[in-house]
Coordinates of C-alpha atoms in Angstrom, one line a residue:
M1 CA 65.0 125.8 116.1
A2 CA 67.0 124.3 118.9
L3 CA 67.2 121.0 116.9
A4 CA 68.0 122.8 113.6
L5 CA 71.1 124.4 114.8
P6 CA 72.9 121.2 115.9
A7 CA 71.9 119.5 112.7
R8 CA 73.2 122.4 110.7
A9 CA 76.5 122.3 112.7
V10 CA 76.8 118.6 112.1
R11 CA 76.4 119.1 108.3
S12 CA 79.0 121.9 108.4
V13 CA 81.5 119.7 110.3
R14 CA 80.9 116.8 107.8
A15 CA 81.4 119.2 104.8
A16 CA 84.6 120.5 106.3
G17 CA 85.9 117.0 106.9
S18 CA 85.0 116.0 103.3
H19 CA 86.8 119.1 102.0
G20 CA 89.9 118.2 104.1
T21 CA 89.9 114.7 102.8
V22 CA 89.8 115.9 99.2
L23 CA 92.6 118.4 99.9
L24 CA 94.8 115.6 101.3
A25 CA 94.1 113.6 98.2
V26 CA 94.9 116.5 95.8
L27 CA 97.9 117.8 97.7
P28 CA 100.4 115.0 96.5
V29 CA 99.4 115.8 92.9
A30 CA 99.6 119.6 93.2
L31 CA 103.0 119.5 94.9
L32 CA 104.5 117.7 91.9
A33 CA 104.4 121.1 90.1
L34 CA 107.3 122.2 92.3
P35 CA 110.9 121.7 91.1
V36 CA 112.5 118.5 92.5
T37 CA 115.6 119.1 94.5
T38 CA 115.7 116.2 97.0
R39 CA 115.1 112.4 96.9
V40 CA 112.2 112.7 99.3
T41 CA 109.9 115.3 97.7
P42 CA 107.1 117.4 99.2
A43 CA 104.7 115.1 97.4
D44 CA 106.1 112.1 99.3
A45 CA 105.5 114.0 102.6
A46 CA 101.9 114.8 101.5
S47 CA 101.3 111.1 100.7
L48 CA 102.5 110.3 104.2
A49 CA 99.9 112.8 105.6
L50 CA 97.2 111.0 103.5
V51 CA 98.2 107.6 104.9
V52 CA 98.2 109.0 108.5
A53 CA 94.7 110.4 108.0
C54 CA 93.5 107.0 106.8
A55 CA 95.1 105.4 109.9
V56 CA 93.2 107.9 112.1
V57 CA 89.9 107.0 110.4
L58 CA 90.6 103.3 110.9
V59 CA 91.5 103.7 114.6
R60 CA 88.5 105.8 115.5
R61 CA 86.1 103.2 114.2
R62 CA 83.1 105.4 113.9
P63 CA 79.8 103.8 112.7
A64 CA 79.7 106.0 109.6
A65 CA 83.4 105.4 108.8
P66 CA 84.1 103.5 105.6
R67 CA 84.9 99.8 105.9
L68 CA 87.1 97.6 103.8
G69 CA 85.4 94.5 102.3
A70 CA 87.0 91.1 102.2
G71 CA 87.8 91.4 98.5
A72 CA 89.5 94.8 98.9
A73 CA 91.5 93.5 101.9
A74 CA 92.7 90.6 99.9
V75 CA 93.7 92.6 96.8
L76 CA 95.6 95.2 98.9
G77 CA 96.7 92.9 101.7
V78 CA 98.3 90.0 99.8
P79 CA 100.9 92.2 98.2
A80 CA 101.8 93.7 101.6
V81 CA 102.4 90.2 103.1
A82 CA 104.5 89.3 100.0
F83 CA 106.6 92.4 100.4
A84 CA 107.3 91.6 104.0
V85 CA 108.2 88.0 103.3
V86 CA 110.7 88.8 100.5
T87 CA 112.2 91.5 102.6
V88 CA 112.9 89.2 105.5
A89 CA 114.2 86.6 103.0
A90 CA 116.5 89.0 101.3
P91 CA 120.3 88.5 101.6
D92 CA 120.5 91.9 103.5
P93 CA 117.1 92.7 105.0
A94 CA 118.3 96.0 106.4
A95 CA 119.4 97.2 102.9
A96 CA 116.1 96.0 101.5
L97 CA 114.0 97.9 104.1
P98 CA 113.8 101.2 102.1
G99 CA 112.6 99.3 99.0
F100 CA 110.0 97.5 101.1
L101 CA 108.7 100.9 102.3
R102 CA 108.6 102.2 98.8
Y103 CA 106.7 99.2 97.5
L104 CA 104.3 99.5 100.4
Q105 CA 103.7 103.2 99.8
V106 CA 102.9 102.8 96.1
F107 CA 101.0 99.6 95.9
V108 CA 99.3 99.3 99.3
L109 CA 99.2 102.4 101.6
V110 CA 98.3 105.3 99.3
P111 CA 95.7 103.2 97.3
L112 CA 94.2 102.0 100.6
A113 CA 94.0 105.6 101.9
L114 CA 92.2 106.8 98.8
V115 CA 89.8 103.8 98.9
L116 CA 88.8 104.6 102.4
L117 CA 88.9 108.5 102.3
L118 CA 87.2 109.4 99.0
R119 CA 83.5 109.3 99.6
S120 CA 81.9 110.1 96.2
R121 CA 82.5 110.3 92.5
R122 CA 82.6 114.0 92.8
E123 CA 85.7 113.8 95.0
V124 CA 87.4 111.4 92.6
R125 CA 86.6 113.9 89.8
L126 CA 88.3 116.7 91.8
V127 CA 91.5 114.6 92.0
A128 CA 91.2 113.9 88.2
V129 CA 90.9 117.7 87.6
A130 CA 94.0 118.2 89.7
V131 CA 95.9 115.7 87.5
V132 CA 94.9 117.6 84.4
G133 CA 96.0 120.9 85.9
L134 CA 99.4 119.4 86.8
A135 CA 99.8 118.0 83.3
L136 CA 99.0 121.4 81.8
V137 CA 101.6 123.1 84.0
Q138 CA 104.3 120.5 83.4
G139 CA 103.4 120.3 79.7
A140 CA 103.6 124.0 79.2
V141 CA 107.1 124.1 80.8
G142 CA 108.1 121.2 78.5
V143 CA 106.9 122.8 75.4
V144 CA 108.8 126.0 76.3
Q145 CA 111.9 123.9 76.9
Y146 CA 111.5 122.3 73.5
A147 CA 110.9 125.6 71.6
T148 CA 113.7 127.5 73.3
G149 CA 116.3 124.7 73.4
T150 CA 116.5 124.6 77.2
G151 CA 115.3 121.1 77.7
A152 CA 117.3 117.9 78.5
S153 CA 119.9 116.7 76.0
Y154 CA 118.6 114.5 73.2
M155 CA 120.8 113.6 70.2
G156 CA 123.2 116.4 70.9
E157 CA 120.5 119.1 71.3
N158 CA 118.8 120.4 74.4
V159 CA 115.2 119.8 73.1
R160 CA 113.8 117.0 75.2
A161 CA 110.8 118.2 77.3
V162 CA 111.2 117.2 80.9
G163 CA 109.2 119.8 82.8
T164 CA 110.4 120.7 86.3
F165 CA 111.8 117.1 86.8
G166 CA 115.2 117.7 85.3
P167 CA 117.3 115.5 83.0
L168 CA 117.7 112.8 85.7
N169 CA 114.0 112.1 85.5
V170 CA 113.2 112.3 81.8
M171 CA 110.2 110.1 82.2
G172 CA 108.6 112.3 84.8
M173 CA 106.8 114.8 82.5
A174 CA 105.8 112.1 80.0
T175 CA 104.1 110.2 82.8
V176 CA 102.3 113.3 84.1
V177 CA 101.1 114.4 80.7
S178 CA 99.9 110.8 79.8
Y179 CA 97.8 110.7 83.0
G180 CA 96.5 114.2 82.1
I181 CA 95.4 113.1 78.6
I182 CA 93.5 110.1 80.0
A183 CA 91.8 112.1 82.7
A184 CA 90.8 115.0 80.4
L185 CA 89.5 112.5 77.8
C186 CA 87.3 110.7 80.4
L187 CA 86.0 114.0 81.8
G188 CA 85.1 115.2 78.4
L189 CA 83.5 111.9 77.1
V190 CA 81.1 111.7 80.1
P191 CA 80.5 115.1 81.7
P192 CA 79.2 115.0 85.3
P193 CA 75.5 115.7 86.1
G194 CA 74.7 119.3 85.8
A195 CA 78.0 120.2 84.0
P196 CA 78.1 123.5 82.2
R197 CA 78.2 123.6 78.4
W198 CA 81.9 124.5 78.3
W199 CA 82.9 121.4 80.2
R200 CA 83.1 118.9 77.3
P201 CA 84.9 121.2 74.8
V202 CA 87.4 122.4 77.4
A203 CA 88.2 118.9 78.7
L204 CA 88.6 117.5 75.2
G205 CA 90.7 120.5 74.2
C206 CA 93.0 119.9 77.1
A207 CA 93.4 116.3 76.0
G208 CA 94.3 117.4 72.5
A209 CA 96.7 120.1 73.7
L210 CA 98.6 117.7 75.9
C211 CA 99.5 115.6 72.9
V212 CA 102.2 118.2 72.1
P213 CA 104.3 117.9 75.3
L214 CA 103.8 114.2 75.1
A215 CA 105.3 114.2 71.6
V216 CA 108.3 116.3 72.5
S217 CA 109.0 114.2 75.6
F218 CA 110.4 111.6 73.1
S219 CA 109.2 108.8 75.3
R220 CA 108.3 105.8 73.1
G221 CA 106.9 103.8 76.0
A222 CA 104.6 106.6 77.1
W223 CA 103.4 107.0 73.5
L224 CA 102.5 103.4 73.1
A225 CA 100.9 103.2 76.6
T226 CA 98.8 106.3 76.0
A227 CA 97.6 105.1 72.6
A228 CA 96.5 101.8 74.2
A229 CA 94.7 103.6 77.1
V230 CA 92.9 106.1 74.8
G231 CA 91.8 103.2 72.6
A232 CA 90.5 101.3 75.5
V233 CA 88.6 104.3 76.9
L234 CA 87.0 105.1 73.5
L235 CA 86.0 101.5 73.0
I236 CA 84.4 101.2 76.4
A237 CA 82.6 104.6 76.1
G238 CA 80.8 103.3 73.0
W239 CA 81.1 104.0 69.3
R240 CA 78.2 106.5 69.1
R241 CA 79.5 108.5 72.0
A242 CA 83.2 108.4 71.0
R243 CA 83.3 108.5 67.2
R244 CA 83.1 112.3 66.9
T245 CA 85.5 112.7 69.9
L246 CA 88.0 110.3 68.3
A247 CA 87.8 112.1 65.0
L248 CA 88.4 115.5 66.7
L249 CA 91.3 114.1 68.8
L250 CA 92.9 112.5 65.8
C251 CA 92.7 115.6 63.7
G252 CA 93.8 118.0 66.4
G253 CA 96.5 115.8 67.7
A254 CA 97.8 115.1 64.2
L255 CA 97.9 118.8 63.4
L256 CA 99.7 119.7 66.7
V257 CA 102.2 116.8 66.7
G258 CA 102.7 117.2 62.9
G259 CA 103.6 120.9 63.5
A260 CA 106.1 119.9 66.1
A261 CA 107.6 117.3 63.8
L262 CA 107.9 119.8 61.0
V263 CA 109.9 122.2 63.2
S264 CA 112.3 119.4 64.1
D265 CA 113.0 116.0 62.6
A266 CA 113.6 114.6 66.1
V267 CA 109.9 113.6 66.7
A268 CA 109.7 111.9 63.3
D269 CA 113.0 110.0 63.9
R270 CA 111.8 108.9 67.3
L271 CA 108.6 107.6 65.8
T272 CA 110.3 105.6 63.1
S273 CA 112.8 104.2 65.7
I274 CA 109.9 102.3 67.4
G275 CA 110.0 99.7 64.6
Q276 CA 113.8 99.5 64.6
V277 CA 114.2 98.2 68.2
T278 CA 114.9 94.7 66.9
G279 CA 116.7 95.6 63.7
T280 CA 119.3 98.3 64.4
P281 CA 118.7 99.3 68.0
D282 CA 120.4 102.3 69.5
Q283 CA 122.5 102.1 72.7
S284 CA 119.6 102.8 75.0
V285 CA 117.7 99.8 73.6
I286 CA 120.9 97.7 73.8
D287 CA 121.3 98.7 77.5
R288 CA 117.6 97.8 78.1
Y289 CA 118.0 94.4 76.7
A290 CA 121.1 93.8 78.7
M291 CA 119.3 94.8 81.9
W292 CA 116.4 92.6 81.1
D293 CA 118.8 89.7 80.7
A294 CA 120.4 90.6 84.1
A295 CA 117.0 90.7 85.8
L296 CA 116.1 87.2 84.4
G297 CA 119.5 86.0 85.7
M298 CA 118.7 87.2 89.2
W299 CA 115.3 85.5 89.1
R300 CA 116.9 82.2 88.0
Q301 CA 119.3 82.6 91.0
E302 CA 116.5 83.2 93.5
P303 CA 113.3 82.1 91.8
W304 CA 110.9 82.3 94.8
T305 CA 111.8 85.5 96.7
G306 CA 114.3 87.2 94.4
V307 CA 117.4 89.2 95.5
G308 CA 115.3 91.5 97.8
P309 CA 113.8 95.0 97.2
R310 CA 116.4 97.4 95.7
G311 CA 118.7 94.5 95.2
F312 CA 118.9 94.8 91.4
A313 CA 121.6 97.5 91.5
E314 CA 123.8 95.4 93.7
Y315 CA 123.6 92.3 91.6
R316 CA 123.4 93.9 88.2
D317 CA 127.1 93.6 87.3
T318 CA 127.1 90.0 88.3
H319 CA 124.5 89.1 85.7
A320 CA 124.8 91.8 83.0
S321 CA 126.5 91.2 79.7
L322 CA 129.4 93.2 78.3
A323 CA 127.0 95.0 76.0
L324 CA 125.7 97.1 79.0
S325 CA 127.2 100.6 79.0
A326 CA 128.5 102.4 82.0
G327 CA 125.4 104.6 82.2
S328 CA 123.2 107.1 80.4
D329 CA 124.6 110.5 79.5
T330 CA 122.4 113.3 80.8
A331 CA 122.7 117.1 80.5
G332 CA 120.6 120.2 79.9
A333 CA 117.5 121.6 81.6
G334 CA 119.8 123.6 83.9
A335 CA 122.1 120.7 84.9
E336 CA 125.7 119.9 84.1
F337 CA 126.7 116.8 82.1
Q338 CA 126.8 113.6 84.1
V339 CA 126.5 109.9 83.6
Q340 CA 123.4 108.5 85.2
E341 CA 123.9 104.9 86.5
L342 CA 121.4 102.3 85.3
L343 CA 119.9 101.0 88.5
S344 CA 116.8 99.2 87.3
P345 CA 115.8 97.1 84.3
H346 CA 113.2 99.6 83.0
N347 CA 110.6 96.9 83.1
M348 CA 108.3 96.6 86.1
Y349 CA 107.5 93.0 85.6
L350 CA 111.1 92.0 85.4
L351 CA 112.0 94.2 88.4
L352 CA 109.4 92.5 90.5
L353 CA 110.6 89.1 89.3
S354 CA 114.3 89.8 90.0
E355 CA 113.8 91.5 93.4
Q356 CA 110.8 89.7 94.7
G357 CA 110.7 86.4 92.9
L358 CA 107.6 84.5 91.9
L359 CA 106.0 85.2 95.3
G360 CA 106.1 89.0 95.0
A361 CA 105.5 89.2 91.3
A362 CA 102.4 86.9 91.5
A363 CA 100.9 88.9 94.4
V364 CA 101.4 92.3 92.7
V365 CA 100.5 91.4 89.1
G366 CA 97.6 89.3 90.4
G367 CA 96.3 92.3 92.3
W368 CA 96.6 94.4 89.1
A369 CA 94.6 91.9 87.2
A370 CA 91.9 91.9 89.9
L371 CA 91.7 95.7 89.9
L372 CA 91.4 95.8 86.1
L373 CA 88.7 93.1 86.1
G374 CA 86.8 94.8 88.9
A375 CA 86.9 98.2 87.1
V376 CA 85.5 96.6 83.9
L377 CA 82.8 94.7 85.7
R378 CA 81.7 97.9 87.6
L379 CA 81.6 99.8 84.3
R380 CA 79.3 97.1 82.9
R381 CA 77.1 97.5 85.9
C382 CA 77.0 101.3 86.2
G383 CA 77.5 102.2 82.5
P384 CA 80.2 104.6 81.2
V385 CA 80.9 107.2 83.9
D386 CA 84.0 109.4 84.1
G387 CA 85.4 107.7 87.2
G388 CA 85.1 104.2 85.8
L389 CA 86.6 105.2 82.4
L390 CA 89.4 106.9 84.2
A391 CA 90.2 103.9 86.4
T392 CA 90.2 101.6 83.4
G393 CA 92.3 103.9 81.2
L394 CA 94.8 104.4 84.0
M395 CA 95.1 100.7 84.6
V396 CA 95.6 99.9 80.9
W397 CA 98.3 102.6 80.7
L398 CA 100.1 101.3 83.7
T399 CA 100.1 97.7 82.5
V400 CA 101.4 98.6 79.1
N401 CA 103.9 101.2 80.3
F402 CA 105.4 98.8 82.8
V403 CA 106.7 96.8 79.9
Y404 CA 109.1 99.7 79.2
A405 CA 109.4 101.4 82.6
D406 CA 109.2 100.9 86.3
I407 CA 108.7 102.9 89.5
G408 CA 111.2 105.4 90.6
G409 CA 111.7 109.2 90.7
P410 CA 109.4 111.9 91.9
T411 CA 106.3 110.8 89.9
T412 CA 106.2 107.5 91.8
V413 CA 103.8 109.3 94.1
L414 CA 101.5 110.1 91.2
T415 CA 101.6 106.4 90.2
A416 CA 100.5 105.6 93.7
V417 CA 97.6 108.0 93.3
A418 CA 96.7 106.5 90.0
F419 CA 96.5 103.0 91.6
G420 CA 94.4 104.5 94.3
L421 CA 91.9 105.9 91.8
V422 CA 91.7 102.5 90.1
A423 CA 91.3 100.7 93.5
W424 CA 88.6 103.2 94.6
W425 CA 86.5 102.4 91.5
A426 CA 87.1 98.7 91.6
L427 CA 86.7 98.1 95.3
A428 CA 85.0 101.0 97.2
P429 CA 81.3 100.7 97.9
A430 CA 81.0 104.5 97.4
A431 CA 81.8 104.0 93.7
L432 CA 78.4 102.3 93.2
R433 CA 76.4 105.2 94.5
P434 CA 75.0 107.3 91.6
E435 CA 75.2 111.1 91.6
P436 CA 72.0 113.1 91.8
A437 CA 71.5 115.4 88.9
A438 CA 71.3 119.1 89.6
H439 CA 68.2 119.3 87.3
P440 CA 66.2 116.7 85.5
D441 CA 67.4 118.1 82.1
A442 CA 70.9 119.1 83.2
A443 CA 72.6 116.2 81.6
L444 CA 70.8 116.8 78.3
R445 CA 71.6 120.5 78.3
S446 CA 75.3 119.8 79.0
E447 CA 75.6 117.7 75.8
P448 CA 76.0 119.2 72.3
A449 CA 73.3 118.3 69.8
A450 CA 75.5 115.7 68.1
F451 CA 75.6 113.7 71.3
R452 CA 72.0 114.0 72.3
S453 CA 69.2 111.5 72.0
E454 CA 65.6 112.3 71.7
P455 CA 63.6 111.5 74.8
A456 CA 61.1 108.7 74.5
A457 CA 57.4 109.6 74.2
R458 CA 55.3 109.0 77.2
P459 CA 52.7 106.2 76.8
D460 CA 49.9 108.2 78.4
A461 CA 50.5 111.1 76.1
A462 CA 49.8 109.1 72.9
V463 CA 46.9 110.5 70.8
P464 CA 44.3 107.8 70.0
P465 CA 43.2 107.5 66.3
G466 CA 40.6 110.1 65.5
G467 CA 40.8 111.6 69.0
T468 CA 42.7 114.2 71.0
A469 CA 45.4 113.9 73.6
R470 CA 44.3 113.2 77.1
P471 CA 45.2 116.2 79.4
E472 CA 47.4 115.5 82.3
R473 CA 45.9 115.6 85.8
Q474 CA 47.0 118.7 87.7
P475 CA 47.5 118.7 91.5
D476 CA 45.4 120.8 93.7
P477 CA 46.9 123.8 95.6
V478 CA 48.0 121.7 98.6
G479 CA 49.8 119.2 96.4
R480 CA 47.3 116.2 96.5
P481 CA 46.1 114.8 93.2
S482 CA 42.6 116.0 92.3

């Protein structure tokens, strides 16, 4: 009894520590549901607490503390070194310092913290559930904005769904909802061991419902990136497992988005405009092309180290053509009309190339390629599990979306968490540990009949020709075989 009490106390302390770790990982996601009023958001502060907790774990160096392998250190460490070099080499290192800290937060520190602090697939799943919850909250606000005409201004009407992020961050809600669709789809395709019967239909229902706020966000880049990510997830999950899910998602999403398009022609017009970006582009596309040309001009000026973090805005007018407008008109969603200055090229690859040159771009994009390759290889090793599908889907979404967008705004913290979930699956040893099933038949009971496969017959239970089945040997009362 004397030894049982300390052991029980140790288990309680460990459980409390694990719950605290998950809370620190979930907190930056949950705080994004609050309205954004300052440049430094509560989610940024929560991500700082997450990084501090990781630093404490590294400093204490306990035997049971997670360790970072050589591969993980290279994938996360090389970009950090590149960021430091290009910041020192910038024309104004002091002005580049805030950009250096932001890059470090998104691509190194927060992912590193999640790799070291998350201890099991269950904890990753809790973060994914938090992402789905945030997407449902922001999506509900966005749908109400679209239905009541209280959203951000779009084509002269206040119908653009932006959630609580406001008209100055029109991509915020689209990003959150896209992450939510991917997370809900992965959770529904591969339920965890012992999941209740309602898990799959609820998760897939959430994925289908989130298509509506994504549609009324009018974000073409988010649409294309989400389609690519969903396609990749369904392909990896396997045709037999995913075909019914794909049919249900297509039917449900088409009905919901089609209903939104019938209410207003704006969704249909936005869809058709995707194929017109090279024919008769609107002013937003013209501005984007002009900023892309400006970014390439900065890279040609400083090919190896760029103009420094956050240097694009300073050198934009020097390299931009006359086709670039003064800014983007914003209004609605509770804000007055104002012109938002265009301070980035809306292309992450060109932003890296212009501000950090070949050195920074190669380090960061090479790290992304390593993470995607590691995620796919671990999926091949472990089979389709929700955490692996989520990591691969998020990485595909990020790589596609970065062709049309870059980091910036309050959802940058969520992007850092997304990179952390990808890095955890691709790099953390804990990702390889399988979860114990709550019951031998729990996984079978949690799947509908359409997804079940019949268990294989036991060899020793076969009935010989002309004979009877051999009865199984029963153990004696004390548990030894008779």
